[in-house]
mmCIF file of C-alpha atoms in Angstrom:
data_model
loop_
_atom_site.group_PDB
_atom_site.id
_atom_site.type_symbol
_atom_site.label_atom_id
_atom_site.label_comp_id
_atom_site.label_asym_id
_atom_site.label_seq_id
_atom_site.Cartn_x
_atom_site.Cartn_y
_atom_site.Cartn_z
ATOM 1 C CA MET A 24 -4.598 15.131 11.705
ATOM 2 C CA ASP A 25 -8.053 14.906 13.261
ATOM 3 C CA PRO A 26 -8.992 11.324 14.323
ATOM 4 C CA LEU A 27 -11.977 11.209 11.970
ATOM 5 C CA ASP A 28 -9.828 12.508 9.104
ATOM 6 C CA ILE A 29 -7.404 9.667 9.854
ATOM 7 C CA VAL A 30 -10.266 7.167 9.627
ATOM 8 C CA MET A 31 -11.302 8.548 6.249
ATOM 9 C CA ASP A 32 -7.681 8.441 5.104
ATOM 10 C CA GLU A 33 -7.443 4.748 5.976
ATOM 11 C CA VAL A 34 -10.716 3.929 4.202
ATOM 12 C CA ALA A 35 -9.667 5.852 1.088
ATOM 13 C CA LEU A 36 -6.234 4.178 0.945
ATOM 14 C CA GLU A 37 -7.885 0.751 0.659
ATOM 15 C CA GLY A 38 -9.063 1.762 -2.807
ATOM 16 C CA LEU A 39 -12.077 0.752 -4.852
ATOM 17 C CA ASP A 40 -12.161 -2.662 -3.146
ATOM 18 C CA GLY A 41 -13.044 -0.927 0.111
ATOM 19 C CA VAL A 42 -12.295 -2.101 3.630
ATOM 20 C CA THR A 43 -14.190 -4.436 5.951
ATOM 21 C CA ILE A 44 -15.022 -3.400 9.495
ATOM 22 C CA LEU A 45 -12.445 -5.702 11.083
ATOM 23 C CA SER A 46 -9.717 -4.744 8.621
ATOM 24 C CA LEU A 47 -10.348 -1.070 9.390
ATOM 25 C CA TRP A 48 -9.708 -1.713 13.095
ATOM 26 C CA ILE A 49 -6.488 -3.551 12.162
ATOM 27 C CA ARG A 50 -5.358 -0.629 9.998
ATOM 28 C CA LEU A 51 -6.063 1.892 12.760
ATOM 29 C CA GLU A 52 -4.372 -0.206 15.453
ATOM 30 C CA LYS A 53 -1.194 -0.570 13.354
ATOM 31 C CA ARG A 54 -1.230 2.902 11.838
ATOM 32 C CA ASN A 55 2.002 4.908 11.682
ATOM 33 C CA PRO A 56 1.873 7.500 13.203
ATOM 34 C CA ALA A 57 -0.313 5.839 15.843
ATOM 35 C CA PHE A 58 -4.055 6.483 15.940
ATOM 36 C CA PRO A 59 -4.591 8.981 18.799
ATOM 37 C CA ARG A 60 -7.543 7.162 20.407
ATOM 38 C CA ASN A 61 -8.041 3.802 22.090
ATOM 39 C CA LEU A 62 -10.247 1.603 19.947
ATOM 40 C CA ASP A 63 -12.695 0.651 22.681
ATOM 41 C CA PRO A 64 -16.349 -0.210 21.871
ATOM 42 C CA CYS A 65 -17.525 3.378 22.360
ATOM 43 C CA THR A 66 -14.852 4.775 20.047
ATOM 44 C CA LYS A 67 -15.610 2.153 17.409
ATOM 45 C CA GLU A 68 -19.312 3.017 17.532
ATOM 46 C CA PHE A 69 -18.461 6.718 17.178
ATOM 47 C CA ILE A 70 -16.227 5.973 14.173
ATOM 48 C CA TRP A 71 -18.973 3.852 12.614
ATOM 49 C CA LYS A 72 -21.536 6.647 12.975
ATOM 50 C CA SER A 73 -19.124 9.163 11.455
ATOM 51 C CA LEU A 74 -18.580 6.909 8.433
ATOM 52 C CA VAL A 75 -22.303 6.243 8.003
ATOM 53 C CA SER A 76 -23.013 9.978 8.139
ATOM 54 C CA ASN A 77 -20.336 10.820 5.569
ATOM 55 C CA HIS A 78 -21.647 11.286 2.028
ATOM 56 C CA GLU A 79 -18.197 10.365 0.646
ATOM 57 C CA VAL A 80 -18.515 6.762 1.898
ATOM 58 C CA ASP A 81 -20.733 4.036 0.465
ATOM 59 C CA PHE A 82 -21.393 0.549 1.818
ATOM 60 C CA PHE A 83 -21.462 -2.671 -0.206
ATOM 61 C CA GLU A 84 -22.210 -6.319 0.490
ATOM 62 C CA LEU A 85 -19.733 -8.696 -1.150
ATOM 63 C CA PRO A 86 -20.883 -12.057 -2.543
ATOM 64 C CA GLN A 87 -18.447 -13.765 -0.143
ATOM 65 C CA GLU A 88 -16.516 -12.901 2.994
ATOM 66 C CA ARG A 89 -13.118 -11.267 2.659
ATOM 67 C CA ALA A 90 -10.200 -12.383 4.813
ATOM 68 C CA ASP A 91 -8.865 -9.830 7.281
ATOM 69 C CA VAL A 92 -5.892 -7.813 6.092
ATOM 70 C CA VAL A 93 -2.552 -9.240 7.237
ATOM 71 C CA LEU A 94 0.155 -6.674 7.956
ATOM 72 C CA VAL A 95 3.820 -7.673 7.794
ATOM 73 C CA ASP A 96 6.816 -5.370 8.137
ATOM 74 C CA ARG A 97 9.225 -6.114 5.300
ATOM 75 C CA PHE A 98 11.821 -3.802 6.870
ATOM 76 C CA ALA A 99 11.980 -5.847 10.064
ATOM 77 C CA ASP A 100 13.807 -8.507 8.030
ATOM 78 C CA ILE A 101 16.450 -6.202 6.567
ATOM 79 C CA ASP A 102 20.038 -6.735 7.656
ATOM 80 C CA PRO A 103 21.250 -3.292 8.850
ATOM 81 C CA ASP A 104 24.819 -4.148 7.847
ATOM 82 C CA THR A 105 23.983 -4.972 4.235
ATOM 83 C CA GLY A 106 20.559 -3.404 3.544
ATOM 84 C CA ILE A 107 19.357 -6.780 2.226
ATOM 85 C CA GLN A 108 15.928 -8.196 3.073
ATOM 86 C CA GLU A 109 15.633 -11.851 3.991
ATOM 87 C CA ALA A 110 12.876 -13.266 1.767
ATOM 88 C CA SER A 111 12.171 -16.305 3.936
ATOM 89 C CA HIS A 112 10.246 -14.200 6.466
ATOM 90 C CA TRP A 113 8.130 -12.249 3.980
ATOM 91 C CA ASP A 114 4.938 -14.105 3.090
ATOM 92 C CA ARG A 115 2.109 -11.616 2.691
ATOM 93 C CA VAL A 116 -1.431 -12.845 2.078
ATOM 94 C CA ASP A 117 -3.133 -10.784 -0.644
ATOM 95 C CA SER A 118 -6.762 -10.009 0.180
ATOM 96 C CA TYR A 119 -7.118 -7.824 -2.932
ATOM 97 C CA PRO A 120 -6.620 -9.711 -6.216
ATOM 98 C CA VAL A 121 -6.274 -7.322 -9.149
ATOM 99 C CA GLN A 122 -9.302 -6.817 -11.403
ATOM 100 C CA ILE A 123 -8.924 -3.535 -13.283
ATOM 101 C CA LEU A 124 -12.074 -1.534 -13.998
ATOM 102 C CA LEU A 125 -11.728 -0.379 -17.597
ATOM 103 C CA GLU A 126 -13.238 2.734 -19.196
ATOM 104 C CA ASP A 127 -16.036 3.218 -16.687
ATOM 105 C CA LYS A 128 -18.499 5.784 -18.036
ATOM 106 C CA SER A 129 -19.051 7.366 -14.618
ATOM 107 C CA GLY A 130 -15.341 8.035 -14.216
ATOM 108 C CA ILE A 131 -14.643 5.469 -11.510
ATOM 109 C CA GLN A 132 -11.124 4.032 -11.527
ATOM 110 C CA GLY A 133 -9.458 1.289 -9.546
ATOM 111 C CA SER A 134 -9.269 -2.445 -9.062
ATOM 112 C CA CYS A 135 -12.216 -4.368 -7.626
ATOM 113 C CA VAL A 136 -12.702 -8.092 -8.091
ATOM 114 C CA PHE A 137 -16.418 -7.953 -7.192
ATOM 115 C CA PHE A 138 -17.302 -4.567 -8.683
ATOM 116 C CA LYS A 139 -20.254 -5.942 -10.666
ATOM 117 C CA GLU A 140 -21.304 -8.577 -8.138
ATOM 118 C CA ARG A 141 -21.333 -6.537 -4.930
ATOM 119 C CA ARG A 142 -24.604 -4.997 -3.747
ATOM 120 C CA ASN A 143 -24.976 -1.403 -2.611
ATOM 121 C CA VAL A 144 -26.538 -1.534 0.866
ATOM 122 C CA THR A 145 -26.051 2.154 1.666
ATOM 123 C CA PRO A 146 -29.833 2.845 1.638
ATOM 124 C CA ILE A 147 -30.256 0.173 4.327
ATOM 125 C CA ILE A 148 -27.494 1.616 6.520
ATOM 126 C CA ARG A 149 -28.467 5.303 6.384
ATOM 127 C CA THR A 150 -31.309 7.559 5.303
ATOM 128 C CA THR A 151 -31.127 10.055 2.465
ATOM 129 C CA ASN A 152 -30.337 12.823 4.980
ATOM 130 C CA LEU A 153 -27.319 10.788 6.229
ATOM 131 C CA THR A 154 -28.929 9.578 9.452
ATOM 132 C CA PRO A 155 -27.626 6.152 10.609
ATOM 133 C CA CYS A 156 -30.163 3.332 10.509
ATOM 134 C CA VAL A 157 -27.936 0.491 11.723
ATOM 135 C CA MET A 158 -25.661 0.275 14.749
ATOM 136 C CA LEU A 159 -22.149 -1.161 14.411
ATOM 137 C CA GLU A 160 -22.933 -4.388 16.274
ATOM 138 C CA ASP A 161 -26.069 -4.995 14.207
ATOM 139 C CA ALA A 162 -24.220 -4.306 10.962
ATOM 140 C CA PHE A 163 -21.508 -6.822 11.804
ATOM 141 C CA LYS A 164 -24.055 -9.450 12.859
ATOM 142 C CA ARG A 165 -25.929 -9.012 9.578
ATOM 143 C CA TRP A 166 -23.064 -8.743 7.084
ATOM 144 C CA GLY A 167 -19.874 -9.689 8.926
ATOM 145 C CA ARG A 168 -16.819 -9.685 6.672
ATOM 146 C CA LYS A 169 -19.020 -9.247 3.593
ATOM 147 C CA LEU A 170 -19.600 -5.567 4.352
ATOM 148 C CA VAL A 171 -17.083 -3.125 2.872
ATOM 149 C CA MET A 172 -16.829 0.647 3.128
ATOM 150 C CA VAL A 173 -15.698 2.442 -0.043
ATOM 151 C CA ALA A 174 -14.592 6.069 -0.276
ATOM 152 C CA SER A 175 -15.654 8.234 -3.204
ATOM 153 C CA GLN A 176 -13.540 8.480 -6.340
ATOM 154 C CA ARG A 177 -12.644 12.082 -5.493
ATOM 155 C CA LEU A 178 -11.418 11.188 -2.022
ATOM 156 C CA ARG A 179 -9.534 8.066 -3.125
ATOM 157 C CA PHE A 180 -7.714 10.003 -5.819
ATOM 158 C CA ARG A 181 -6.890 12.843 -3.432
ATOM 159 C CA VAL A 182 -5.138 10.600 -0.886
ATOM 160 C CA LEU A 183 -3.098 9.009 -3.697
ATOM 161 C CA ILE A 184 -1.853 12.214 -5.333
ATOM 162 C CA GLY A 185 -1.265 14.065 -2.037
ATOM 163 C CA ASP A 186 -1.985 17.655 -1.070
ATOM 164 C CA GLY A 187 0.290 19.039 -3.778
ATOM 165 C CA GLY A 188 -1.055 16.838 -6.566
ATOM 166 C CA ASP A 189 -3.104 18.027 -9.522
ATOM 167 C CA PRO A 190 -6.753 16.970 -9.003
ATOM 168 C CA ASP A 191 -7.333 17.325 -12.767
ATOM 169 C CA LEU A 192 -4.554 14.849 -13.627
ATOM 170 C CA LYS A 193 -5.706 12.007 -15.866
ATOM 171 C CA LEU A 194 -4.138 8.552 -15.546
ATOM 172 C CA THR A 195 -4.834 5.461 -17.590
ATOM 173 C CA ASP A 196 -6.838 2.788 -15.796
ATOM 174 C CA HIS A 197 -3.791 0.528 -15.538
ATOM 175 C CA SER A 198 -1.494 3.255 -14.172
ATOM 176 C CA TYR A 199 -4.153 4.311 -11.694
ATOM 177 C CA CYS A 200 -4.450 0.753 -10.383
ATOM 178 C CA ILE A 201 -0.687 0.577 -9.883
ATOM 179 C CA LEU A 202 -0.858 3.843 -7.930
ATOM 180 C CA GLU A 203 -3.783 2.473 -5.917
ATOM 181 C CA ARG A 204 -1.824 -0.682 -5.128
ATOM 182 C CA VAL A 205 1.230 1.289 -4.022
ATOM 183 C CA GLY A 206 -0.965 3.517 -1.866
ATOM 184 C CA ARG A 207 -2.610 0.575 -0.139
ATOM 185 C CA ALA A 208 0.846 -0.675 0.841
ATOM 186 C CA ARG A 209 1.434 2.514 2.863
ATOM 187 C CA TRP A 210 4.943 2.633 4.393
ATOM 188 C CA GLN A 211 5.767 -0.873 3.148
ATOM 189 C CA GLY A 212 5.601 0.048 -0.515
ATOM 190 C CA GLU A 213 5.413 -2.392 -3.414
ATOM 191 C CA LEU A 214 8.269 -4.065 -5.268
ATOM 192 C CA GLN A 215 8.014 -3.536 -9.005
ATOM 193 C CA ARG A 216 8.994 -7.173 -9.527
ATOM 194 C CA ASP A 217 6.014 -8.310 -7.419
ATOM 195 C CA LEU A 218 3.649 -5.998 -9.276
ATOM 196 C CA HIS A 219 4.446 -7.325 -12.732
ATOM 197 C CA SER A 220 4.963 -10.989 -11.802
ATOM 198 C CA CYS A 221 2.309 -11.563 -9.117
ATOM 199 C CA SER A 222 -0.287 -8.786 -8.837
ATOM 200 C CA PHE A 223 -0.773 -7.618 -12.431
ATOM 201 C CA LYS A 224 0.815 -10.623 -14.161
ATOM 202 C CA THR A 225 2.221 -8.548 -16.994
ATOM 203 C CA ASP A 226 5.491 -8.105 -18.835
ATOM 204 C CA ALA A 227 8.223 -6.239 -16.949
ATOM 205 C CA ARG A 228 8.667 -3.800 -19.838
ATOM 206 C CA LYS A 229 4.965 -2.958 -19.830
ATOM 207 C CA MET A 230 5.057 -2.427 -16.059
ATOM 208 C CA HIS A 231 7.982 -0.032 -16.537
ATOM 209 C CA TYR A 232 5.946 1.881 -19.134
ATOM 210 C CA LEU A 233 2.846 2.066 -16.900
ATOM 211 C CA ARG A 234 4.941 3.187 -13.943
ATOM 212 C CA LYS A 235 6.603 5.914 -15.993
ATOM 213 C CA SER A 236 3.575 8.235 -15.914
ATOM 214 C CA LEU A 237 3.517 8.004 -12.104
ATOM 215 C CA THR A 238 7.153 9.037 -11.768
ATOM 216 C CA GLN A 239 6.828 11.763 -14.420
ATOM 217 C CA ASN A 240 3.929 13.276 -12.464
ATOM 218 C CA ASP A 241 5.917 13.023 -9.222
ATOM 219 C CA LEU A 242 3.361 10.724 -7.554
ATOM 220 C CA ILE A 243 5.704 7.965 -6.381
ATOM 221 C CA THR A 244 9.301 7.522 -5.292
ATOM 222 C CA MET A 245 11.679 4.696 -6.206
ATOM 223 C CA GLN A 246 14.455 3.007 -4.271
ATOM 224 C CA SER A 247 16.690 0.072 -5.077
ATOM 225 C CA HIS A 248 15.840 -3.031 -3.068
ATOM 226 C CA VAL A 249 17.710 -6.304 -2.656
ATOM 227 C CA LEU A 250 16.080 -9.540 -1.521
ATOM 228 C CA ARG A 251 18.066 -12.567 -0.413
ATOM 229 C CA LEU A 252 16.207 -15.736 -1.415
ATOM 230 C CA ALA A 253 16.219 -18.947 0.594
ATOM 231 C CA SER A 254 18.749 -20.317 -1.914
ATOM 232 C CA GLY A 255 21.156 -17.518 -1.021
ATOM 233 C CA ALA A 256 20.757 -15.801 -4.375
ATOM 234 C CA GLN A 257 20.057 -12.061 -4.417
ATOM 235 C CA GLN A 258 17.048 -10.643 -6.226
ATOM 236 C CA HIS A 259 17.188 -6.983 -7.240
ATOM 237 C CA SER A 260 14.083 -4.850 -7.693
ATOM 238 C CA ILE A 261 12.706 -1.338 -7.225
ATOM 239 C CA LEU A 262 10.636 -0.360 -4.199
ATOM 240 C CA LEU A 263 7.770 1.997 -5.078
ATOM 241 C CA LEU A 264 6.104 4.235 -2.487
ATOM 242 C CA LEU A 265 3.684 7.130 -2.497
ATOM 243 C CA LYS A 266 5.538 10.386 -1.910
ATOM 244 C CA ARG A 267 3.786 10.835 1.446
ATOM 245 C CA PHE A 268 5.143 7.490 2.657
ATOM 246 C CA HIS A 269 8.689 7.890 1.382
ATOM 247 C CA VAL A 270 11.510 7.149 3.814
ATOM 248 C CA ASP A 271 15.166 7.233 2.767
ATOM 249 C CA ARG A 272 16.535 3.743 3.381
ATOM 250 C CA ARG A 273 20.125 2.797 2.706
ATOM 251 C CA SER A 274 20.428 0.108 0.079
ATOM 252 C CA LYS A 275 23.090 -2.568 -0.079
ATOM 253 C CA TYR A 276 25.158 -0.402 -2.412
ATOM 254 C CA ASP A 277 24.825 2.714 -0.255
ATOM 255 C CA ILE A 278 26.297 0.758 2.652
ATOM 256 C CA LEU A 279 29.072 -0.786 0.519
ATOM 257 C CA MET A 280 30.001 2.628 -0.899
ATOM 258 C CA GLU A 281 30.302 4.057 2.598
ATOM 259 C CA LEU A 282 32.415 1.109 3.768
ATOM 260 C CA THR A 283 34.628 1.421 0.702
ATOM 261 C CA SER A 284 35.083 5.137 1.306
ATOM 262 C CA ASN A 285 36.036 4.500 4.939
ATOM 263 C CA LEU A 286 38.542 1.814 3.959
ATOM 264 C CA LEU A 287 40.179 4.030 1.347
ATOM 265 C CA SER A 288 40.366 6.979 3.743
ATOM 266 C CA GLU A 289 42.427 4.838 6.113
ATOM 267 C CA ALA A 290 44.604 3.196 3.438
ATOM 268 C CA PRO A 291 48.115 4.518 2.528
ATOM 269 C CA ASN A 292 47.747 7.293 -0.064
ATOM 270 C CA HIS A 293 43.994 6.532 0.085
ATOM 271 C CA THR A 294 44.606 3.769 -2.410
ATOM 272 C CA ALA A 295 43.927 0.023 -2.346
ATOM 273 C CA SER A 296 43.769 -2.790 -4.863
ATOM 274 C CA MET A 297 40.411 -4.231 -5.898
ATOM 275 C CA ILE A 298 41.380 -7.606 -4.439
ATOM 276 C CA THR A 299 42.185 -6.022 -1.077
ATOM 277 C CA LEU A 300 38.888 -4.118 -1.024
ATOM 278 C CA ARG A 301 36.967 -7.247 -1.992
ATOM 279 C CA ASP A 302 38.531 -9.211 0.851
ATOM 280 C CA GLN A 303 37.941 -6.467 3.401
ATOM 281 C CA LEU A 304 34.343 -5.943 2.308
ATOM 282 C CA ARG A 305 33.779 -9.724 2.198
ATOM 283 C CA VAL A 306 31.823 -9.607 -1.057
ATOM 284 C CA CYS A 307 32.095 -11.573 -4.281
ATOM 285 C CA ILE A 308 33.851 -10.246 -7.365
ATOM 286 C CA ARG A 309 30.517 -9.693 -9.118
ATOM 287 C CA THR A 310 29.394 -7.262 -6.414
ATOM 288 C CA VAL A 311 32.718 -5.440 -6.623
#
C-alpha cells in the first residue's frame, strides 16, 4: 500500500471522532505491517500537506484537548500453553467514549462525543482549491491536541467493510458504531463483553442482536476468548475483529483438544478414563 494511502487508512479507522496529530504519529509508528517511512520532521510535514490537500479529510477543533491514544497488546499477555489472557496486565485507557449519532439527515454515522460542540476549522487550514494555509508546526502550536482530522463518511465506511464489501449496505446507527469500534481496535479486536458492559453500557442480549447484522453481512469475525482475572477466575467472551484484521488464534479449548488427542493417541487402545485425562491435563472437572 502506498504510504499516503496508509495514512488515510489510519485516519479513517479512527472513525467519526477523528484523530489528533500526535495520535496519528503513534498509530503510524506502531502500525502492523510497519509504516514504510521514517517519521522525521520532513516526512511529517509531507503527510500533513497531503492530508490538508485531500478533500476527503476535514479538520475540527474540539472544546477540550484529547489524551493521546494508548496502545496495548492484549496478546502479549496470553499464555501460549493455555491460550488464556492474564487480565492484570490489560488496562487500556479509552480516549473515545461512545456517543452514538442518531438518524443524521446528511447520512453521517458513527460515535462522536463532541459532534455538536466541535468547530470546523477546515476553511482556516486550507483554501477552497485545497491549498494548505497552515504548516504542521503552526497548526500544533495553535490547536495542539484539540485539533482532529476526520475522514469522510464514504471513506470511513469503505475501510470498515473492506474491498469486497457492499458500499450500498445499510446498517443501523448502533450496529455501525459497533463496527466502527471494532475497526478502531485494529488487530487487537474488541471483546463483546467489554462492548456491552463498558463501551455501550447495554444489555448483553441487545449487543448480540446488534452484532448479528455484522456477522450476517460478513463484516466481522468471532473467536472465543478466555480472560483470567486477578482472583484466578476465568471470564469467557467473544473477540470481534474486522475481517481484514482477522488472525487465527488458538483458544484454550483448541489447545486442550489437541493435548487430549495426543494423550489418547499414545494411550493403550487409544482409550483413557476421564479422571486420567483430567489429571494429565491438569484441569478442573468443570473444564473437562
